[in-house]
Amino acid sequence: MKYSGIGGQAVIEGIMMKNKDDYATAVRKPNGEIEIQKDRYVSLTKKAKLFSLPFIRGIFSFADSMILGMKTLTFSAGFFEDDEDEKPSKFELWLDKVFGEKLEKVLMTFSVVFAVIAAIGIFMILPLGISRVVQPWIPSDSLMAFLEGVIRLAIFIAYIKLISNMEDIRRTFMYHGAEHKCINCIEHGLELNVDNVRSSSKQHKRCGTSFLIIVMMISILFFMVIRVDGIWLKMASRILLIPVIAGVSYEFLRLAGRSDNALVNILSKPGLWMQNMTTKEPDDDMIEVAIAAVEAVFDWKTYLAENFPKSMQY
């Protein structure tokens, strides 16, 4: 495997692929055509030297993925409005009057902030509350921290299981699989075509799912070592340590995506296993969309010629 530097994300009936500052979102429209939007996004880590330092860059890289993710999701959703002729509500008209051209950015910011707060509440605060129910019977703080981590992981798995039953989410997971397959196809020296992509793996160590699993595993270690008394201090520690945990997790994921070290591969297994739930086998139409997104931002032929000269068949 040769690191390519490209990454992506599944969107509604499509895929976003990013290479350095360039990104492209390819969407299969209702009429069957593939629409491609290409743009640039400069990472927050490039806007200040401090933001690019190890263990700090992970925080801002996560913010990048949230911002760009919401932007590309909004673009893809625009092709699937239920009723374009429906008149806007009074509230929508008021928002448009107040914010004008800034409305989209305001709504995007609100969505990101709401998503972060909801995630903290569900995956950090709720497990703490549930674990306290059995605290009278578990005197060990370390065991309590471990139990809290197990509950956090169980909630996450249950959440993924629940949403995967929704048709739209299932199709998004299929596009997620197509994204991984394209990257794996290239990074294993194969020509980028439907047949080669279809035969490639739908698991990849740089996946955001792996990042979340790493966060949960590292949080167990942190909270087993860092102990505070009182429920309010515990809640505060769970929130305040999120950037630290995210920073450490990002560094491991970054290493894993560039390494075939045996130990790193073993430690990556939980995230890869979890990807069996968040990625599904795509159909050929989805693979075509993924290929279109890749080719809009990445010269894979030059990449193969430089990194896999013996495998070139054309």
mmCIF file of C-alpha atoms in Angstrom:
data_model
loop_
_atom_site.group_PDB
_atom_site.id
_atom_site.type_symbol
_atom_site.label_atom_id
_atom_site.label_comp_id
_atom_site.label_asym_id
_atom_site.label_seq_id
_atom_site.Cartn_x
_atom_site.Cartn_y
_atom_site.Cartn_z
ATOM 1 C CA MET A 1 0.000 0.000 0.000
ATOM 2 C CA LYS A 2 1.293 3.465 -0.953
ATOM 3 C CA TYR A 3 -0.153 6.542 0.736
ATOM 4 C CA SER A 4 -1.909 8.745 -1.840
ATOM 5 C CA GLY A 5 -3.018 11.668 0.308
ATOM 6 C CA ILE A 6 -6.605 11.571 -0.912
ATOM 7 C CA GLY A 7 -9.575 11.147 1.394
ATOM 8 C CA GLY A 8 -13.281 11.491 1.155
ATOM 9 C CA GLN A 9 -16.749 11.287 2.560
ATOM 10 C CA ALA A 10 -20.070 9.862 1.471
ATOM 11 C CA VAL A 11 -22.864 12.382 0.929
ATOM 12 C CA ILE A 12 -26.478 12.038 -0.203
ATOM 13 C CA GLU A 13 -26.358 9.882 -3.357
ATOM 14 C CA GLY A 14 -22.749 10.812 -3.897
ATOM 15 C CA ILE A 15 -19.188 11.157 -2.722
ATOM 16 C CA MET A 16 -16.783 13.970 -1.897
ATOM 17 C CA MET A 17 -13.093 13.385 -2.555
ATOM 18 C CA LYS A 18 -10.352 15.738 -1.327
ATOM 19 C CA ASN A 19 -6.744 16.026 -2.449
ATOM 20 C CA LYS A 20 -4.709 18.679 -0.627
ATOM 21 C CA ASP A 21 -6.762 21.904 -0.939
ATOM 22 C CA ASP A 22 -8.903 20.679 -3.843
ATOM 23 C CA TYR A 23 -12.107 18.770 -3.363
ATOM 24 C CA ALA A 24 -14.868 17.548 -5.643
ATOM 25 C CA THR A 25 -18.371 16.359 -4.843
ATOM 26 C CA ALA A 26 -19.953 13.976 -7.333
ATOM 27 C CA VAL A 27 -23.689 13.307 -7.034
ATOM 28 C CA ARG A 28 -25.929 10.950 -8.988
ATOM 29 C CA LYS A 29 -28.920 13.147 -9.776
ATOM 30 C CA PRO A 30 -32.490 11.791 -9.957
ATOM 31 C CA ASN A 31 -32.268 11.751 -13.769
ATOM 32 C CA GLY A 32 -29.216 9.459 -13.593
ATOM 33 C CA GLU A 33 -26.617 12.045 -14.591
ATOM 34 C CA ILE A 34 -23.515 12.659 -12.460
ATOM 35 C CA GLU A 35 -23.122 16.261 -11.307
ATOM 36 C CA ILE A 36 -19.629 17.308 -10.170
ATOM 37 C CA GLN A 37 -18.825 20.395 -8.146
ATOM 38 C CA LYS A 38 -15.131 21.204 -7.731
ATOM 39 C CA ASP A 39 -13.852 23.764 -5.230
ATOM 40 C CA ARG A 40 -11.022 24.538 -2.829
ATOM 41 C CA TYR A 41 -10.929 24.406 0.936
ATOM 42 C CA VAL A 42 -7.853 25.535 2.848
ATOM 43 C CA SER A 43 -7.476 23.603 6.080
ATOM 44 C CA LEU A 44 -7.474 25.456 9.383
ATOM 45 C CA THR A 45 -4.127 23.776 10.081
ATOM 46 C CA LYS A 46 -2.593 25.874 7.291
ATOM 47 C CA LYS A 47 -3.911 29.182 8.579
ATOM 48 C CA ALA A 48 -1.766 29.282 11.720
ATOM 49 C CA LYS A 49 1.453 27.463 12.563
ATOM 50 C CA LEU A 50 0.119 26.576 16.014
ATOM 51 C CA PHE A 51 -2.810 24.708 14.447
ATOM 52 C CA SER A 52 -0.430 22.405 12.550
ATOM 53 C CA LEU A 53 1.542 21.183 15.559
ATOM 54 C CA PRO A 54 1.263 17.482 16.519
ATOM 55 C CA PHE A 55 -1.609 16.695 18.933
ATOM 56 C CA ILE A 56 -3.099 20.121 18.184
ATOM 57 C CA ARG A 57 -3.658 19.623 14.457
ATOM 58 C CA GLY A 58 -6.081 16.786 15.143
ATOM 59 C CA ILE A 59 -8.564 19.168 16.765
ATOM 60 C CA PHE A 60 -8.590 21.493 13.771
ATOM 61 C CA SER A 61 -8.570 18.640 11.265
ATOM 62 C CA PHE A 62 -11.733 17.345 12.930
ATOM 63 C CA ALA A 63 -13.243 20.841 12.635
ATOM 64 C CA ASP A 64 -12.261 20.838 8.948
ATOM 65 C CA SER A 65 -14.082 17.574 8.357
ATOM 66 C CA MET A 66 -17.217 18.892 10.078
ATOM 67 C CA ILE A 67 -17.249 22.150 8.096
ATOM 68 C CA LEU A 68 -16.496 20.572 4.730
ATOM 69 C CA GLY A 69 -18.842 17.687 5.468
ATOM 70 C CA MET A 70 -21.784 19.995 6.121
ATOM 71 C CA LYS A 71 -20.971 22.040 3.033
ATOM 72 C CA THR A 72 -20.887 19.029 0.711
ATOM 73 C CA LEU A 73 -23.956 17.464 2.318
ATOM 74 C CA THR A 74 -25.875 20.684 1.691
ATOM 75 C CA PHE A 75 -24.801 20.618 -1.958
ATOM 76 C CA SER A 76 -25.890 16.997 -2.461
ATOM 77 C CA ALA A 77 -29.186 17.500 -0.631
ATOM 78 C CA GLY A 78 -30.090 20.290 -3.038
ATOM 79 C CA PHE A 79 -30.773 17.733 -5.777
ATOM 80 C CA PHE A 80 -33.354 15.881 -3.714
ATOM 81 C CA GLU A 81 -35.754 18.510 -2.398
ATOM 82 C CA ASP A 82 -39.212 17.000 -1.815
ATOM 83 C CA ASP A 83 -41.131 19.918 -3.299
ATOM 84 C CA GLU A 84 -39.289 22.775 -4.943
ATOM 85 C CA ASP A 85 -42.553 24.667 -5.522
ATOM 86 C CA GLU A 86 -43.455 24.659 -1.832
ATOM 87 C CA LYS A 87 -43.674 28.181 -0.453
ATOM 88 C CA PRO A 88 -41.210 29.046 2.339
ATOM 89 C CA SER A 89 -42.661 29.334 5.829
ATOM 90 C CA LYS A 90 -42.850 32.614 7.753
ATOM 91 C CA PHE A 91 -39.899 31.495 9.863
ATOM 92 C CA GLU A 92 -37.825 30.771 6.741
ATOM 93 C CA LEU A 93 -38.718 34.168 5.306
ATOM 94 C CA TRP A 94 -37.729 35.828 8.609
ATOM 95 C CA LEU A 95 -34.369 34.032 8.610
ATOM 96 C CA ASP A 96 -33.720 35.101 5.041
ATOM 97 C CA LYS A 97 -34.614 38.707 5.900
ATOM 98 C CA VAL A 98 -32.360 38.802 8.965
ATOM 99 C CA PHE A 99 -29.290 37.005 7.600
ATOM 100 C CA GLY A 100 -29.618 37.488 3.841
ATOM 101 C CA GLU A 101 -26.690 36.010 1.911
ATOM 102 C CA LYS A 102 -25.097 34.812 5.156
ATOM 103 C CA LEU A 103 -28.049 32.522 5.919
ATOM 104 C CA GLU A 104 -26.396 29.369 4.554
ATOM 105 C CA LYS A 105 -23.246 29.935 6.621
ATOM 106 C CA VAL A 106 -25.332 30.674 9.733
ATOM 107 C CA LEU A 107 -27.381 27.501 9.299
ATOM 108 C CA MET A 108 -24.228 25.478 8.655
ATOM 109 C CA THR A 109 -22.569 26.848 11.783
ATOM 110 C CA PHE A 110 -25.666 26.128 13.845
ATOM 111 C CA SER A 111 -25.829 22.574 12.481
ATOM 112 C CA VAL A 112 -22.181 21.887 13.310
ATOM 113 C CA VAL A 113 -22.495 23.332 16.832
ATOM 114 C CA PHE A 114 -25.716 21.403 17.470
ATOM 115 C CA ALA A 115 -24.153 18.158 16.206
ATOM 116 C CA VAL A 116 -21.116 18.581 18.475
ATOM 117 C CA ILE A 117 -23.263 19.342 21.538
ATOM 118 C CA ALA A 118 -25.569 16.385 20.822
ATOM 119 C CA ALA A 119 -22.571 14.056 20.357
ATOM 120 C CA ILE A 120 -21.030 15.192 23.654
ATOM 121 C CA GLY A 121 -24.323 14.651 25.454
ATOM 122 C CA ILE A 122 -25.016 11.219 23.975
ATOM 123 C CA PHE A 123 -21.540 9.724 23.870
ATOM 124 C CA MET A 124 -19.772 11.413 26.795
ATOM 125 C CA ILE A 125 -22.287 12.567 29.421
ATOM 126 C CA LEU A 126 -24.924 9.828 29.027
ATOM 127 C CA PRO A 127 -22.461 6.917 29.559
ATOM 128 C CA LEU A 128 -21.210 8.647 32.719
ATOM 129 C CA GLY A 129 -24.767 8.917 34.018
ATOM 130 C CA ILE A 130 -25.605 5.291 33.238
ATOM 131 C CA SER A 131 -22.412 3.986 34.833
ATOM 132 C CA ARG A 132 -23.197 5.810 38.082
ATOM 133 C CA VAL A 133 -26.251 3.578 38.545
ATOM 134 C CA VAL A 134 -23.979 0.645 39.406
ATOM 135 C CA GLN A 135 -21.322 2.684 41.227
ATOM 136 C CA PRO A 136 -22.418 1.522 44.724
ATOM 137 C CA TRP A 137 -21.465 -2.035 43.758
ATOM 138 C CA ILE A 138 -18.159 -1.156 42.024
ATOM 139 C CA PRO A 139 -15.677 0.439 44.431
ATOM 140 C CA SER A 140 -12.810 0.662 41.902
ATOM 141 C CA ASP A 141 -12.541 3.983 40.043
ATOM 142 C CA SER A 142 -10.534 2.324 37.274
ATOM 143 C CA LEU A 143 -13.196 -0.330 36.782
ATOM 144 C CA MET A 144 -15.878 2.369 36.729
ATOM 145 C CA ALA A 145 -13.971 4.261 34.032
ATOM 146 C CA PHE A 146 -13.657 1.047 32.020
ATOM 147 C CA LEU A 147 -17.364 0.320 32.416
ATOM 148 C CA GLU A 148 -18.205 3.852 31.302
ATOM 149 C CA GLY A 149 -16.090 3.304 28.199
ATOM 150 C CA VAL A 150 -17.831 0.023 27.414
ATOM 151 C CA ILE A 151 -21.223 1.731 27.764
ATOM 152 C CA ARG A 152 -20.047 4.535 25.459
ATOM 153 C CA LEU A 153 -18.997 1.995 22.842
ATOM 154 C CA ALA A 154 -22.265 0.061 23.218
ATOM 155 C CA ILE A 155 -24.304 3.242 22.684
ATOM 156 C CA PHE A 156 -22.305 4.021 19.554
ATOM 157 C CA ILE A 157 -22.777 0.530 18.116
ATOM 158 C CA ALA A 158 -26.503 0.596 18.923
ATOM 159 C CA TYR A 159 -26.790 4.009 17.258
ATOM 160 C CA ILE A 160 -25.102 2.767 14.064
ATOM 161 C CA LYS A 161 -27.260 -0.370 14.074
ATOM 162 C CA LEU A 162 -30.413 1.705 14.457
ATOM 163 C CA ILE A 163 -29.719 4.231 11.688
ATOM 164 C CA SER A 164 -28.435 1.562 9.291
ATOM 165 C CA ASN A 165 -32.010 0.279 9.031
ATOM 166 C CA MET A 166 -33.008 3.524 7.283
ATOM 167 C CA GLU A 167 -32.937 3.278 3.482
ATOM 168 C CA ASP A 168 -31.169 6.616 2.949
ATOM 169 C CA ILE A 169 -28.487 5.768 5.518
ATOM 170 C CA ARG A 170 -27.988 2.300 4.033
ATOM 171 C CA ARG A 171 -27.367 3.862 0.613
ATOM 172 C CA THR A 172 -24.994 6.396 2.174
ATOM 173 C CA PHE A 173 -23.071 3.496 3.734
ATOM 174 C CA MET A 174 -22.876 1.937 0.242
ATOM 175 C CA TYR A 175 -21.369 5.149 -1.121
ATOM 176 C CA HIS A 176 -19.024 5.116 1.870
ATOM 177 C CA GLY A 177 -17.900 1.671 0.739
ATOM 178 C CA ALA A 178 -17.368 2.955 -2.811
ATOM 179 C CA GLU A 179 -15.193 5.786 -1.469
ATOM 180 C CA HIS A 180 -12.946 3.362 0.437
ATOM 181 C CA LYS A 181 -12.762 0.960 -2.489
ATOM 182 C CA CYS A 182 -11.570 3.696 -4.843
ATOM 183 C CA ILE A 183 -8.812 4.802 -2.484
ATOM 184 C CA ASN A 184 -7.742 1.209 -1.823
ATOM 185 C CA CYS A 185 -7.744 0.476 -5.546
ATOM 186 C CA ILE A 186 -5.321 3.330 -6.220
ATOM 187 C CA GLU A 187 -3.130 2.778 -3.166
ATOM 188 C CA HIS A 188 -2.664 -0.887 -4.096
ATOM 189 C CA GLY A 189 -1.447 -0.047 -7.585
ATOM 190 C CA LEU A 190 -4.534 -0.898 -9.631
ATOM 191 C CA GLU A 191 -5.955 1.014 -12.567
ATOM 192 C CA LEU A 192 -9.019 2.987 -11.499
ATOM 193 C CA ASN A 193 -11.943 1.266 -13.213
ATOM 194 C CA VAL A 194 -15.210 -0.282 -12.067
ATOM 195 C CA ASP A 195 -13.921 -3.878 -12.054
ATOM 196 C CA ASN A 196 -10.788 -3.101 -10.021
ATOM 197 C CA VAL A 197 -12.685 -0.875 -7.576
ATOM 198 C CA ARG A 198 -15.347 -3.548 -7.077
ATOM 199 C CA SER A 199 -12.687 -6.117 -6.111
ATOM 200 C CA SER A 200 -10.937 -3.758 -3.670
ATOM 201 C CA SER A 201 -11.529 -3.683 0.078
ATOM 202 C CA LYS A 202 -14.216 -1.480 1.587
ATOM 203 C CA GLN A 203 -12.141 -1.048 4.754
ATOM 204 C CA HIS A 204 -9.516 1.663 5.151
ATOM 205 C CA LYS A 205 -7.426 2.634 8.175
ATOM 206 C CA ARG A 206 -7.846 6.403 7.627
ATOM 207 C CA CYS A 207 -11.638 6.212 7.921
ATOM 208 C CA GLY A 208 -13.565 8.531 10.236
ATOM 209 C CA THR A 209 -15.254 5.484 11.771
ATOM 210 C CA SER A 210 -11.840 4.259 12.888
ATOM 211 C CA PHE A 211 -11.136 7.706 14.317
ATOM 212 C CA LEU A 212 -14.280 7.544 16.476
ATOM 213 C CA ILE A 213 -13.418 4.052 17.735
ATOM 214 C CA ILE A 214 -9.876 5.191 18.572
ATOM 215 C CA VAL A 215 -11.336 8.178 20.445
ATOM 216 C CA MET A 216 -13.492 5.860 22.538
ATOM 217 C CA MET A 217 -10.636 3.465 23.288
ATOM 218 C CA ILE A 218 -8.213 6.239 24.230
ATOM 219 C CA SER A 219 -10.886 7.929 26.366
ATOM 220 C CA ILE A 220 -11.040 4.771 28.484
ATOM 221 C CA LEU A 221 -7.300 5.010 29.174
ATOM 222 C CA PHE A 222 -7.502 8.729 29.943
ATOM 223 C CA PHE A 223 -10.398 8.441 32.382
ATOM 224 C CA MET A 224 -8.845 5.434 34.112
ATOM 225 C CA VAL A 225 -5.790 7.567 34.903
ATOM 226 C CA ILE A 226 -7.321 11.034 35.360
ATOM 227 C CA ARG A 227 -9.699 10.896 38.299
ATOM 228 C CA VAL A 228 -11.804 13.621 39.851
ATOM 229 C CA ASP A 229 -14.447 13.537 42.574
ATOM 230 C CA GLY A 230 -18.030 14.673 42.194
ATOM 231 C CA ILE A 231 -20.416 14.254 39.261
ATOM 232 C CA TRP A 232 -20.042 17.851 38.063
ATOM 233 C CA LEU A 233 -16.249 17.658 37.983
ATOM 234 C CA LYS A 234 -16.480 14.318 36.180
ATOM 235 C CA MET A 235 -18.806 15.828 33.586
ATOM 236 C CA ALA A 236 -16.485 18.809 33.158
ATOM 237 C CA SER A 237 -13.468 16.532 32.719
ATOM 238 C CA ARG A 238 -15.287 14.535 30.011
ATOM 239 C CA ILE A 239 -15.928 17.713 28.055
ATOM 240 C CA LEU A 240 -12.612 19.494 28.644
ATOM 241 C CA LEU A 241 -10.524 16.451 27.719
ATOM 242 C CA ILE A 242 -12.265 15.915 24.364
ATOM 243 C CA PRO A 243 -9.734 18.082 22.432
ATOM 244 C CA VAL A 244 -6.828 16.241 24.070
ATOM 245 C CA ILE A 245 -8.300 12.819 23.295
ATOM 246 C CA ALA A 246 -9.125 13.895 19.732
ATOM 247 C CA GLY A 247 -5.570 15.161 19.239
ATOM 248 C CA VAL A 248 -3.993 11.897 20.415
ATOM 249 C CA SER A 249 -6.463 9.834 18.364
ATOM 250 C CA TYR A 250 -5.724 11.817 15.216
ATOM 251 C CA GLU A 251 -1.981 11.205 15.551
ATOM 252 C CA PHE A 252 -2.551 7.458 15.758
ATOM 253 C CA LEU A 253 -4.942 7.496 12.787
ATOM 254 C CA ARG A 254 -2.430 9.549 10.798
ATOM 255 C CA LEU A 255 0.296 7.023 11.602
ATOM 256 C CA ALA A 256 -1.961 4.080 10.784
ATOM 257 C CA GLY A 257 -2.845 5.510 7.382
ATOM 258 C CA ARG A 258 0.825 5.676 6.402
ATOM 259 C CA SER A 259 2.151 2.497 8.027
ATOM 260 C CA ASP A 260 1.970 -1.246 7.526
ATOM 261 C CA ASN A 261 3.651 -1.935 10.871
ATOM 262 C CA ALA A 262 2.318 -5.153 12.425
ATOM 263 C CA LEU A 263 1.525 -3.546 15.801
ATOM 264 C CA VAL A 264 -0.224 -0.587 14.162
ATOM 265 C CA ASN A 265 -2.268 -2.987 12.045
ATOM 266 C CA ILE A 266 -3.348 -4.911 15.144
ATOM 267 C CA LEU A 267 -4.356 -1.733 16.961
ATOM 268 C CA SER A 268 -6.308 -0.663 13.865
ATOM 269 C CA LYS A 269 -8.432 -3.830 13.881
ATOM 270 C CA PRO A 270 -11.295 -2.511 16.074
ATOM 271 C CA GLY A 271 -11.837 0.438 13.744
ATOM 272 C CA LEU A 272 -11.707 -1.782 10.662
ATOM 273 C CA TRP A 273 -14.176 -4.170 12.268
ATOM 274 C CA MET A 274 -16.538 -1.270 12.993
ATOM 275 C CA GLN A 275 -16.347 -0.264 9.347
ATOM 276 C CA ASN A 276 -18.221 -3.472 8.532
ATOM 277 C CA MET A 277 -21.243 -1.598 9.903
ATOM 278 C CA THR A 278 -20.630 1.819 8.337
ATOM 279 C CA THR A 279 -19.623 0.620 4.872
ATOM 280 C CA LYS A 280 -21.643 -1.596 2.546
ATOM 281 C CA GLU A 281 -20.886 -3.093 -0.855
ATOM 282 C CA PRO A 282 -21.785 -0.495 -3.520
ATOM 283 C CA ASP A 283 -23.359 -1.127 -6.900
ATOM 284 C CA ASP A 284 -21.580 -0.206 -10.141
ATOM 285 C CA ASP A 285 -23.468 3.103 -10.463
ATOM 286 C CA MET A 286 -22.112 4.178 -7.084
ATOM 287 C CA ILE A 287 -18.598 3.131 -8.055
ATOM 288 C CA GLU A 288 -18.866 5.289 -11.182
ATOM 289 C CA VAL A 289 -19.752 8.281 -8.998
ATOM 290 C CA ALA A 290 -16.756 7.602 -6.739
ATOM 291 C CA ILE A 291 -14.415 7.342 -9.730
ATOM 292 C CA ALA A 292 -15.748 10.640 -11.104
ATOM 293 C CA ALA A 293 -15.050 12.356 -7.768
ATOM 294 C CA VAL A 294 -11.505 10.975 -7.632
ATOM 295 C CA GLU A 295 -10.656 11.928 -11.211
ATOM 296 C CA ALA A 296 -11.842 15.495 -10.634
ATOM 297 C CA VAL A 297 -9.097 16.139 -8.065
ATOM 298 C CA PHE A 298 -6.452 13.411 -8.435
ATOM 299 C CA ASP A 299 -4.217 12.347 -11.335
ATOM 300 C CA TRP A 300 -4.207 8.654 -10.514
ATOM 301 C CA LYS A 301 -2.357 7.666 -13.711
ATOM 302 C CA THR A 302 0.647 9.800 -12.780
ATOM 303 C CA TYR A 303 0.448 8.491 -9.210
ATOM 304 C CA LEU A 304 0.530 4.865 -10.428
ATOM 305 C CA ALA A 305 3.362 5.580 -12.859
ATOM 306 C CA GLU A 306 5.461 7.060 -10.047
ATOM 307 C CA ASN A 307 4.630 4.523 -7.327
ATOM 308 C CA PHE A 308 3.742 1.304 -9.199
ATOM 309 C CA PRO A 309 5.605 1.464 -12.546
ATOM 310 C CA LYS A 310 5.574 -2.316 -12.971
ATOM 311 C CA SER A 311 1.800 -2.534 -12.610
ATOM 312 C CA MET A 312 0.998 -0.114 -15.457
ATOM 313 C CA GLN A 313 -0.976 -1.881 -18.142
ATOM 314 C CA TYR A 314 -1.548 0.996 -20.557
#
